[in-house]
CSV table of C-alpha atoms and ligand atoms in Angstrom, one decimal:
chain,number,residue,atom,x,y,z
A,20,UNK,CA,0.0,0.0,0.0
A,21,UNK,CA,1.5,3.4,-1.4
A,22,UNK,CA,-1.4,5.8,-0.1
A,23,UNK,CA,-1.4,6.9,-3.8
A,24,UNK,CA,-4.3,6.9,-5.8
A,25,UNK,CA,-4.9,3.7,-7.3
A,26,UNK,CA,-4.9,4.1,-11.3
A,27,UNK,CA,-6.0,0.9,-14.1
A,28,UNK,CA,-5.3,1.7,-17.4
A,29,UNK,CA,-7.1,0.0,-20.1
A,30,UNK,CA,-5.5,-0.4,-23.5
A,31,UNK,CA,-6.0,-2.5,-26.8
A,32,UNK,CA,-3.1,-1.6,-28.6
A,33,UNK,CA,0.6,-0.2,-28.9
A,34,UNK,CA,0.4,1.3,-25.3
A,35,UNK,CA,1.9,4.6,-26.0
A,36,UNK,CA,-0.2,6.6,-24.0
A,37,UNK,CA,0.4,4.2,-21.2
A,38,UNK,CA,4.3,4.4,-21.0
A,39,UNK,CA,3.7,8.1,-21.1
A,40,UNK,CA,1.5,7.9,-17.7
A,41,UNK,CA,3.8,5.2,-16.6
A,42,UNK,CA,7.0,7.6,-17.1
A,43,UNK,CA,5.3,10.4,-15.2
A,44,UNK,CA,4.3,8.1,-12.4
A,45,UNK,CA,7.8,7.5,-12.1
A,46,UNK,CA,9.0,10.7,-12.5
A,47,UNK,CA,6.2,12.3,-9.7
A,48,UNK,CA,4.1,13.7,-12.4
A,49,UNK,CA,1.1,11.3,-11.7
A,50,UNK,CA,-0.3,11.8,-8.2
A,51,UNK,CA,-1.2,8.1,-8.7
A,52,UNK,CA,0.1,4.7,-9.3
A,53,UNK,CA,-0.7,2.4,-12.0
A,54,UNK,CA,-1.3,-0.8,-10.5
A,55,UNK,CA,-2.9,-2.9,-13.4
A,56,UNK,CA,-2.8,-2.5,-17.0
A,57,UNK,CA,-6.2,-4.4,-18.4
A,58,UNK,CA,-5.9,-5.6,-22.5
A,59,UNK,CA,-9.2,-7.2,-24.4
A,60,UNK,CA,-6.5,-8.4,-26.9
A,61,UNK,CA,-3.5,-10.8,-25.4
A,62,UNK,CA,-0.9,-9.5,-28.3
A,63,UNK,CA,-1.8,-5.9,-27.1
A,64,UNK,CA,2.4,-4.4,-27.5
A,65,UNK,CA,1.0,-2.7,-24.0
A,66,UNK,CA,1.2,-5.4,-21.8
A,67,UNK,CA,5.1,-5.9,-22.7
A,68,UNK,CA,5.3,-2.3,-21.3
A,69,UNK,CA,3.3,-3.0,-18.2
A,70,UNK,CA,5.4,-6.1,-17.5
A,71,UNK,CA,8.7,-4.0,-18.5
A,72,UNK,CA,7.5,-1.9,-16.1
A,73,UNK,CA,6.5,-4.5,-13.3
A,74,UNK,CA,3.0,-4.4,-13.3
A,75,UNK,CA,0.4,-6.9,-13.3
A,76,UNK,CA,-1.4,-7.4,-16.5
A,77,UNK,CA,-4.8,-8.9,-17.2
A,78,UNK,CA,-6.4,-10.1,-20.2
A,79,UNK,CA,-10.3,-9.1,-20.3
A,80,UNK,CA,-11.7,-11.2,-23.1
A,81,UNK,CA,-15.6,-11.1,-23.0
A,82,UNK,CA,-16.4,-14.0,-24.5
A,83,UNK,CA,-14.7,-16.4,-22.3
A,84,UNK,CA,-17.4,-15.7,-20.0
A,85,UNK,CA,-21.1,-17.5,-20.1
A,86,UNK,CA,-22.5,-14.3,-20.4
A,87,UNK,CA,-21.5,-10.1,-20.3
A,88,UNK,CA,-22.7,-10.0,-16.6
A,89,UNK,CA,-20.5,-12.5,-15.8
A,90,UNK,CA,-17.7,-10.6,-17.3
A,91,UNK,CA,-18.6,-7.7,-15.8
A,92,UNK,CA,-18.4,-8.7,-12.6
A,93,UNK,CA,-15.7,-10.5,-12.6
A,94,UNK,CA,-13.7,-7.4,-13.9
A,95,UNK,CA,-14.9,-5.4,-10.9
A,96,UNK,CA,-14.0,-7.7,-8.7
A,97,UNK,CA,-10.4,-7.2,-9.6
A,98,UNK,CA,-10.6,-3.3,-9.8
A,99,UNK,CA,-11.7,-4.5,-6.0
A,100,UNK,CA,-8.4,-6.6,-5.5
A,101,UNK,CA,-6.0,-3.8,-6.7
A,102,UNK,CA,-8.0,-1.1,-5.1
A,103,UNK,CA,-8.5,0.7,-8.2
A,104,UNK,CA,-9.9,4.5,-7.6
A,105,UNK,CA,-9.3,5.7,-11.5
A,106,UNK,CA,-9.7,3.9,-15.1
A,107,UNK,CA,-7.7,5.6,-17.6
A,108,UNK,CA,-8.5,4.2,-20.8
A,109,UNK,CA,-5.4,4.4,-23.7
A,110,UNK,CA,-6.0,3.9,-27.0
A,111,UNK,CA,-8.9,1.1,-25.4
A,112,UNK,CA,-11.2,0.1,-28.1
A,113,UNK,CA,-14.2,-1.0,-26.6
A,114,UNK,CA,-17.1,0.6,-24.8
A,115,UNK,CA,-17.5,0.0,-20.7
A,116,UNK,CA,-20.4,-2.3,-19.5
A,117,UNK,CA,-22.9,0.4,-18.1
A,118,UNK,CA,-22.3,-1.2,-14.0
A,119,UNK,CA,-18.6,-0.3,-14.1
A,120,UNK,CA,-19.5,3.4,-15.7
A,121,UNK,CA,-22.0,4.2,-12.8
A,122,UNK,CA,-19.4,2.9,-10.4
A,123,UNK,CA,-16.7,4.7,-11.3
A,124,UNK,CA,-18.6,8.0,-12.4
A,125,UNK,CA,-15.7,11.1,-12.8
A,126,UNK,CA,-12.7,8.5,-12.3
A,127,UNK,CA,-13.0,7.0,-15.8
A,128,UNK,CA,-10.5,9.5,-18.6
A,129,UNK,CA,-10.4,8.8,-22.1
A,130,UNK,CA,-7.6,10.2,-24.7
A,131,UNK,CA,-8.7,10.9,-28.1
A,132,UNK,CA,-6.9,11.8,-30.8
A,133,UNK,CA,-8.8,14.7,-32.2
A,134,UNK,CA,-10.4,18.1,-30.7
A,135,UNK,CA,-13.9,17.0,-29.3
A,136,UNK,CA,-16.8,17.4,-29.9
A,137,UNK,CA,-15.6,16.8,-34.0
A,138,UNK,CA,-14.2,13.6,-34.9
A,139,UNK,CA,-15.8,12.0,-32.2
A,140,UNK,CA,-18.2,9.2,-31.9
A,141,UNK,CA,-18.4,4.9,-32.8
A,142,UNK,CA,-16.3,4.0,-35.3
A,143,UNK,CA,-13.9,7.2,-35.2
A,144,UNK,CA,-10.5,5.7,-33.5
A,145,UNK,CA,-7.2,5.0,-34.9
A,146,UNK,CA,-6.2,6.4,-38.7
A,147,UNK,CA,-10.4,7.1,-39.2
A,148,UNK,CA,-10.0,10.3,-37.2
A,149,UNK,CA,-7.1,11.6,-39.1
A,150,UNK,CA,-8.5,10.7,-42.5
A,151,UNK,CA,-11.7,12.6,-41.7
A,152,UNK,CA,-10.2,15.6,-39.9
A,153,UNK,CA,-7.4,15.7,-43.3
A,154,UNK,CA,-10.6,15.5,-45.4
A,155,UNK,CA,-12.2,18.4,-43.6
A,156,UNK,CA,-9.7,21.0,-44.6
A,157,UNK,CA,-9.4,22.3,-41.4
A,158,UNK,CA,-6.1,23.7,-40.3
A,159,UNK,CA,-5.5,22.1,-36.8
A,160,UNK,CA,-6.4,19.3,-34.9
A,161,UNK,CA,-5.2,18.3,-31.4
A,162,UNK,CA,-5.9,15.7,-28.8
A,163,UNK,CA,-8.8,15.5,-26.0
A,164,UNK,CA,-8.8,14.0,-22.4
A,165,UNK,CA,-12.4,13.7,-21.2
A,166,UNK,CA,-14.4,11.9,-19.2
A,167,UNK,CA,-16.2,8.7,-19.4
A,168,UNK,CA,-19.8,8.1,-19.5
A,169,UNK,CA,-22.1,5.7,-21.6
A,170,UNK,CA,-21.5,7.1,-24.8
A,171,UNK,CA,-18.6,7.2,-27.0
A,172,UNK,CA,-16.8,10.4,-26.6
A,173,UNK,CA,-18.9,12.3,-25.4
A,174,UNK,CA,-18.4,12.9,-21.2
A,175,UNK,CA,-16.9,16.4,-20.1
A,176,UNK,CA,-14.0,17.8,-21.9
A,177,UNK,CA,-11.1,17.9,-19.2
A,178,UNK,CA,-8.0,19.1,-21.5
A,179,UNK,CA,-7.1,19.6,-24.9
A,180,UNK,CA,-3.9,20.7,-26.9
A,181,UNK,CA,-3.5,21.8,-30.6
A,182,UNK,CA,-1.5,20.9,-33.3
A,183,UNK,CA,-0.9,22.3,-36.7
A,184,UNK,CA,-2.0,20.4,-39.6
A,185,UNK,CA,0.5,20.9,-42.1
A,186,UNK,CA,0.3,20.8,-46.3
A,187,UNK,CA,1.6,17.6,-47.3
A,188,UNK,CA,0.1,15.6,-44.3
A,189,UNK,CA,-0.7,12.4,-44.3
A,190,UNK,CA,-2.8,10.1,-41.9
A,191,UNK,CA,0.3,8.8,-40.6
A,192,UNK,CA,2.4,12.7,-40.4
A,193,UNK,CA,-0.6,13.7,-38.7
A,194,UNK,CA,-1.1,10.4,-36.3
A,195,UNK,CA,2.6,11.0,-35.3
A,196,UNK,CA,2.2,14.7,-33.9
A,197,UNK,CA,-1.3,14.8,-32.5
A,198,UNK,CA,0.4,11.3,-30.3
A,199,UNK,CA,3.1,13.6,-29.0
A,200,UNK,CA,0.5,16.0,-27.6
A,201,UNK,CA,-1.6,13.2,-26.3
A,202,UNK,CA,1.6,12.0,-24.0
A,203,UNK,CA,1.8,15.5,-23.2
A,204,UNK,CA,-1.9,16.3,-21.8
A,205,UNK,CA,-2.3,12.6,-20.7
A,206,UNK,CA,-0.8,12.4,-17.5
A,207,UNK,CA,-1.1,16.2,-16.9
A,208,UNK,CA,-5.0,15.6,-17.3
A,209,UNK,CA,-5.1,12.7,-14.7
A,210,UNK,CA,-3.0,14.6,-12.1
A,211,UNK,CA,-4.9,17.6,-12.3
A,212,UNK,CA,-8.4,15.0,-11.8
A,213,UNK,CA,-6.9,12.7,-8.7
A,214,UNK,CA,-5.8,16.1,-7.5
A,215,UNK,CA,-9.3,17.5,-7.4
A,216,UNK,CA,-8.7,20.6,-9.4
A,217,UNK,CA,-11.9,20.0,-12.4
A,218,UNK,CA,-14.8,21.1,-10.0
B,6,GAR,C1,-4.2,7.0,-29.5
B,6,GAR,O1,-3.9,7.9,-30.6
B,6,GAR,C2,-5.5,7.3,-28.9
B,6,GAR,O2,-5.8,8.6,-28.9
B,6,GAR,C3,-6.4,6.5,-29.8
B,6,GAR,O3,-5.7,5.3,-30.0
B,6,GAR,C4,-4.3,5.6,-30.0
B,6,GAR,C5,-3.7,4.6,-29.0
B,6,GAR,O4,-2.3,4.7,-29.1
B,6,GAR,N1,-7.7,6.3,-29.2
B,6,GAR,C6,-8.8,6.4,-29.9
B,6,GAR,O5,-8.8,6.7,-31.1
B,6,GAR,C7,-10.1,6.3,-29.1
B,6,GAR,N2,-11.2,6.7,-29.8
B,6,GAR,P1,-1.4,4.0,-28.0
B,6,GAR,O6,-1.9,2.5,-27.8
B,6,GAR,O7,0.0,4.1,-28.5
B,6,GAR,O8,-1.6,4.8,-26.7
């Protein structure tokens, strides 16, 4: 027992946005410790970080349960365990069953990789958000760390930061800078939230 805030992060994918929160846990930038790192895919590049980083990894595959209440419940039990107080979900793909949303109400974030509320919504993750925000013509974009509720995208905004959009972009150009802003606000986002300073 630290006395820090207990954080989860829940991730599907590279884990970027975790090593960032993980580096500024370790560096006292994170008034909160990750204690579990939670993947619905087993070849998620994330939980090498986690493990890199000595901390327990679980796999939460819905369908290896009889049914999604089952799942649910077992995946509360082990925010339980690890005494979990905030879910920070990175680059996590799939929506929350409703139970855990109403339990963890304010202590859920999200990182998206565009300026909400555009770009936002089902469907819009990932290399779908830079195509449509290249298509729009706009001239910046940015990332978003808000909070959680029962729709996609759509709780309060906490933070956001801009980036240009530059001629010549490309999905990929554009992926690359908007990420470096998201490991920016990230863990500034989540200390400023366990630190009680959105009101
Ligand atoms: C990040 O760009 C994140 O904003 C995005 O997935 C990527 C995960 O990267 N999330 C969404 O699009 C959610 N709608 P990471 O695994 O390297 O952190």
């Amino acid at each position: 027992m630290t006395g820090k805030a207990g954080i989860a992060v829940f991730i599907s994918g590279s884990g970027s946005n975790l090593q960032a929160l993980i580096d500024a846990s370790r560096e006292g930038r994170l008034a909160g410790e990750i204690v579990l790192v939670i993947s619905n895919r087993a070849e998620a590049y994330g939980l090498v970080r986690a493990q890199k980083a000595d901390i327990d990894t679980f796999v939460y595959d819905v369908k290896k349960y009889p049914d999604k209440e089952a799942a649910c419940r077992d995946l509360m039990e082990l925010l339980e365990e690890y005494q979990v107080d905030y879910i920070a979900l990175a680059g996590y793909l799939k929506l929350l069953p409703d139970a855990l949303v109403t339990k963890y109400r304010g202590r859920i974030t999200n990182i998206h990789p565009a300026l909400l509320p555009r770009f936002g919504g089902k469907g819009m993750y990932g290399h779908h958000v830079h195509e449509a925000v290249l298509a729009s013509g706009e001239s910046e974009t940015g990332a978003t760390v808000h909070l959680v509720d029962e729709i996609y995208d759509n709780g309060r905004i906490l933070l956001q930061g801009k980036v240009p959009i530059i001629p010549g972009d490309t999905p990929d150009t554009l992926a690359a800078r908007v990420l470096e802003m998201e490991h920016k606000i990230y863990p500034e986002a989540l200390d400023n939230l366990i630190k009680g300073m959105y009101k």
